[in-house]
Short mmCIF file of C-alpha atoms in Angstrom, two decimals:
data_model
loop_
_atom_site.label_atom_id
_atom_site.label_comp_id
_atom_site.label_asym_id
_atom_site.label_seq_id
_atom_site.Cartn_x
_atom_site.Cartn_y
_atom_site.Cartn_z
CA MET A 30 -20.92 -8.88 -34.69
CA GLU A 31 -23.00 -7.90 -32.10
CA ASN A 32 -25.71 -9.07 -29.99
CA TRP A 33 -27.91 -8.33 -27.47
CA ASP A 34 -29.28 -9.98 -23.87
CA ILE A 35 -32.84 -9.40 -22.29
CA ASP A 36 -30.79 -6.47 -20.07
CA GLY A 37 -30.15 -4.97 -22.62
CA GLU A 38 -26.47 -5.67 -23.32
CA ILE A 39 -24.10 -6.28 -26.08
CA VAL A 40 -23.32 -9.58 -26.12
CA ASN A 41 -20.36 -10.71 -28.81
CA GLU A 42 -20.21 -13.61 -30.71
CA ASN A 43 -18.94 -15.80 -27.77
CA GLY A 44 -21.68 -15.49 -25.27
CA SER A 45 -19.50 -13.09 -23.21
CA ASN A 46 -20.99 -8.98 -22.64
CA LEU A 47 -17.36 -7.72 -22.23
CA PRO A 48 -16.00 -5.66 -24.50
CA GLU A 49 -14.25 -7.74 -27.90
CA MET A 50 -10.55 -7.32 -28.64
CA VAL A 51 -9.07 -5.70 -31.33
CA SER A 52 -5.57 -4.46 -31.83
CA GLN A 53 -3.02 -1.85 -33.15
CA GLY A 54 -0.14 -1.94 -33.33
CA ASN A 55 1.85 -4.45 -31.32
CA ILE A 56 -1.57 -4.19 -28.20
CA ASN A 57 -4.65 -5.59 -27.44
CA ILE A 58 -7.55 -3.27 -26.03
CA SER A 59 -10.83 -2.74 -27.03
CA ARG A 60 -13.24 -2.31 -28.46
CA TYR A 61 -14.58 0.58 -26.94
CA GLU A 62 -11.83 2.34 -25.84
CA THR A 63 -8.98 3.47 -27.12
CA MET A 64 -4.91 4.59 -26.29
CA GLN A 65 -4.40 7.63 -25.86
CA GLN A 66 -0.91 9.28 -25.31
CA VAL A 67 -0.77 12.43 -23.30
CA LYS A 68 1.85 14.81 -23.64
CA THR A 69 1.49 18.08 -22.08
CA PRO A 70 -0.27 18.33 -19.10
CA TYR A 71 -4.39 19.16 -20.44
CA VAL A 72 -6.01 16.34 -20.64
CA SER A 73 -10.15 15.17 -21.12
CA ALA A 74 -10.79 12.78 -18.81
CA LEU A 75 -10.40 9.47 -19.29
CA ALA A 76 -12.40 6.16 -18.94
CA VAL A 77 -10.70 4.22 -15.92
CA GLN A 78 -10.58 1.51 -15.28
CA ARG A 79 -11.32 2.24 -11.35
CA PRO A 80 -13.98 5.24 -11.17
CA ARG A 81 -13.28 7.12 -7.60
CA GLU A 82 -15.76 6.84 -5.09
CA MET A 83 -15.97 9.46 -2.41
CA PRO A 84 -17.32 7.97 0.14
CA ASP A 85 -14.13 5.06 0.00
CA VAL A 86 -11.88 7.64 -0.80
CA GLU A 87 -12.17 9.29 2.14
CA ARG A 88 -12.25 5.90 4.47
CA ARG A 89 -9.02 5.28 2.88
CA ILE A 90 -7.44 9.27 3.47
CA MET A 91 -8.69 9.13 7.02
CA ARG A 92 -6.77 5.50 7.61
CA ALA A 93 -3.81 7.16 6.13
CA ALA A 94 -3.83 9.89 8.30
CA MET A 95 -4.77 7.91 11.24
CA LEU A 96 -0.87 5.73 10.59
CA LEU A 97 0.74 8.99 10.04
CA GLY A 98 0.19 10.54 12.93
CA ASP A 99 2.92 13.91 13.59
CA ASN A 100 3.92 12.78 9.57
CA ALA A 101 0.54 13.92 8.13
CA PHE A 102 1.47 17.84 9.46
CA PHE A 103 3.19 20.45 10.46
CA ALA A 104 1.90 23.58 13.19
CA TRP A 105 3.48 26.17 14.82
CA GLY A 106 3.09 29.81 16.78
CA SER A 107 -0.40 30.31 18.36
CA GLY A 108 -3.46 32.62 17.82
CA LYS A 109 -3.23 34.74 15.57
CA ASN A 110 0.07 33.86 15.17
CA ARG A 111 -0.32 30.14 14.61
CA VAL A 112 0.16 27.90 11.29
CA GLU A 113 -0.39 24.89 10.40
CA GLY A 114 -0.83 22.62 6.80
CA GLY A 115 0.15 19.48 5.90
CA THR A 116 2.87 17.08 5.29
CA ILE A 117 4.30 16.09 1.69
CA HIS A 118 3.17 12.65 3.10
CA LEU A 119 0.23 13.22 3.76
CA ALA A 120 0.13 14.58 0.23
CA VAL A 121 1.67 11.97 -1.70
CA ALA A 122 -0.97 8.98 1.16
CA MET A 123 -3.79 11.47 -0.28
CA LEU A 124 -3.15 11.33 -3.58
CA ASN A 125 -2.54 7.87 -3.74
CA CYS A 126 -6.69 7.76 -1.99
CA TYR A 127 -7.91 9.70 -4.46
CA GLY A 128 -7.24 7.89 -7.38
CA ASN A 129 -6.82 8.63 -10.73
CA ALA A 130 -4.97 11.49 -10.04
CA VAL A 131 -1.17 12.08 -11.74
CA VAL A 132 1.36 14.39 -10.92
CA VAL A 133 3.14 15.85 -13.64
CA ALA A 134 6.82 17.54 -13.91
CA ASP A 135 8.07 20.20 -15.39
CA ASN A 136 11.46 21.20 -16.78
CA VAL A 137 13.33 23.80 -13.07
CA GLN A 138 14.08 27.41 -14.30
CA GLU A 139 16.82 28.57 -12.34
CA THR A 140 17.62 31.94 -11.48
CA GLY A 141 21.37 33.57 -10.37
CA ASP A 142 19.40 33.79 -7.01
CA ALA A 143 16.74 30.99 -6.84
CA PHE A 144 14.68 27.68 -8.09
CA ILE A 145 10.86 27.60 -9.77
CA PHE A 146 10.20 24.13 -9.07
CA ASN A 147 6.15 23.84 -11.80
CA HIS A 148 3.74 20.78 -10.85
CA THR A 149 0.32 20.30 -12.23
CA VAL A 150 -1.98 17.80 -11.11
CA ILE A 151 -3.88 16.02 -13.62
CA ASP A 152 -7.16 14.84 -12.02
CA LEU A 153 -7.31 11.81 -15.68
CA GLU A 154 -11.12 10.86 -14.58
CA GLN A 155 -12.10 15.06 -14.40
CA GLY A 156 -10.23 15.71 -16.77
CA VAL A 157 -9.02 18.31 -14.95
CA SER A 158 -5.52 20.17 -15.08
CA LEU A 159 -3.80 22.33 -11.77
CA PRO A 160 -0.34 23.98 -12.34
CA ARG A 161 1.48 25.05 -8.96
CA GLN A 162 4.61 26.82 -8.84
CA TRP A 163 7.39 27.42 -5.73
CA ARG A 164 10.09 30.59 -5.68
CA GLU A 165 13.43 28.25 -3.87
CA SER A 166 15.52 31.13 -3.13
CA LYS A 167 18.91 29.89 -3.03
CA ARG A 168 19.55 31.65 0.73
CA SER A 169 17.24 30.26 2.30
CA ILE A 170 18.25 28.92 5.61
CA VAL A 171 19.13 25.15 5.66
CA GLU A 172 20.30 24.84 9.47
CA GLY A 173 23.16 22.03 10.42
CA ARG A 174 26.50 21.98 10.21
CA MET A 175 27.35 21.17 6.02
CA ASP A 176 29.01 22.58 3.07
CA GLU A 177 27.51 24.79 0.99
CA GLU A 178 27.23 22.37 -1.82
CA ARG A 179 25.03 19.82 0.80
CA LYS A 180 22.49 22.87 1.31
CA MET A 181 22.35 23.68 -2.08
CA GLN A 182 21.05 20.29 -2.70
CA ILE A 183 18.01 19.82 0.69
CA ARG A 184 17.54 23.09 -0.48
CA PHE A 185 16.53 22.08 -3.58
CA GLY A 186 14.90 18.60 -2.76
CA ARG A 187 13.30 20.30 -0.63
CA GLY A 188 11.47 23.18 -2.69
CA GLN A 189 10.36 20.71 -4.37
CA SER A 190 8.39 18.82 -1.70
CA LYS A 191 6.52 22.19 -0.68
CA ASN A 192 5.71 22.27 -5.30
CA ILE A 193 4.30 19.00 -4.77
CA ARG A 194 2.94 19.36 -1.73
CA ASN A 195 0.92 22.98 -2.95
CA ALA A 196 -0.15 20.68 -6.03
CA ILE A 197 -1.63 18.05 -4.90
CA PHE A 198 -2.83 20.00 -2.01
CA ASN A 199 -4.33 22.78 -4.35
CA MET A 200 -6.47 19.96 -6.09
CA LEU A 201 -7.73 17.49 -4.29
CA PRO A 202 -11.68 18.74 -1.37
CA LYS A 203 -10.23 21.42 1.18
CA TYR A 204 -13.11 19.47 3.31
CA LEU A 205 -11.17 15.91 2.84
CA VAL A 206 -7.32 18.12 3.84
CA ASN A 207 -8.51 20.12 6.91
CA LYS A 208 -10.08 16.51 7.87
CA ALA A 209 -7.62 14.04 7.42
CA ILE A 210 -5.11 17.17 9.77
CA SER A 211 -7.76 16.83 11.70
CA GLU A 212 -8.36 12.24 12.05
CA ALA A 213 -4.45 12.51 12.25
CA LYS A 214 -4.84 14.77 15.44
CA LYS A 215 -7.03 12.18 16.22
CA GLY A 216 -4.47 10.13 16.32
CA ILE A 217 -2.22 11.06 17.53
CA ARG A 218 -4.21 12.05 21.14
CA SER A 219 -4.93 8.33 20.56
CA LYS A 220 -1.30 6.94 21.19
CA ILE A 221 -1.09 9.46 24.26
CA GLU A 222 -4.33 8.57 26.00
CA LYS A 223 -3.03 4.66 25.00
CA PHE A 224 0.46 5.44 26.98
CA ILE A 225 -0.27 7.34 29.44
CA SER A 226 -3.71 4.73 30.45
CA GLU A 227 -0.17 1.72 30.48
CA LYS A 228 2.71 3.88 31.87
CA THR A 229 0.83 6.81 33.92
CA LEU A 230 0.49 10.59 33.60
CA ALA A 231 4.33 10.93 34.98
CA ALA A 232 6.25 8.14 32.48
CA ALA A 233 4.62 10.14 29.42
CA GLN A 234 5.80 14.14 30.42
CA GLN A 235 8.77 11.93 31.30
CA TYR A 236 9.04 10.63 27.36
CA VAL A 237 7.98 13.83 25.71
CA VAL A 238 10.62 16.19 28.34
CA ALA A 239 12.85 13.89 26.58
CA GLN A 240 12.14 13.71 23.57
CA LEU A 241 12.45 18.00 23.17
#
């Protein structure tokens, strides 16, 4: 039996305003919730235990990006030829902070000259599904002295990581991805400045040359 308290909330016979638990099979769930089994990448919005709060999400993402530093992005070239973007490490960190979203992998399509990866990012809270494909050539360059079998494994793993990264960034707000990359650069700068203040500029220059 349901009653109402003075605030207009439903209360149970035991005086609690928590939903009563009912049984479906061997699993207890709330009377006001339903269980859903997702068998396709397409799903309607679900009631989640912890709804996304963007100010908190952004704060956590910026913290993760700063800690990742140069592991958060890649860049090469300059001017009109400059290429820059987030890495798989940043993508996974951002998805974890964003919350209530999953990456679903579809079967890999293999042709004679390429692997074709299919991933879908599902925002469970908003009910949005965004698929993404990536074609990784079996002839793509792999540096190093390795046998062909090992190179093919690297191509496969590389293609998979690229598509997961692209799928996640395709779903996340663009301004948030750009801001995270900028925050990662700030993290690198602060580390360099700290190194210089503790070791001198000459020591920092020697360290950079030694890493090349």
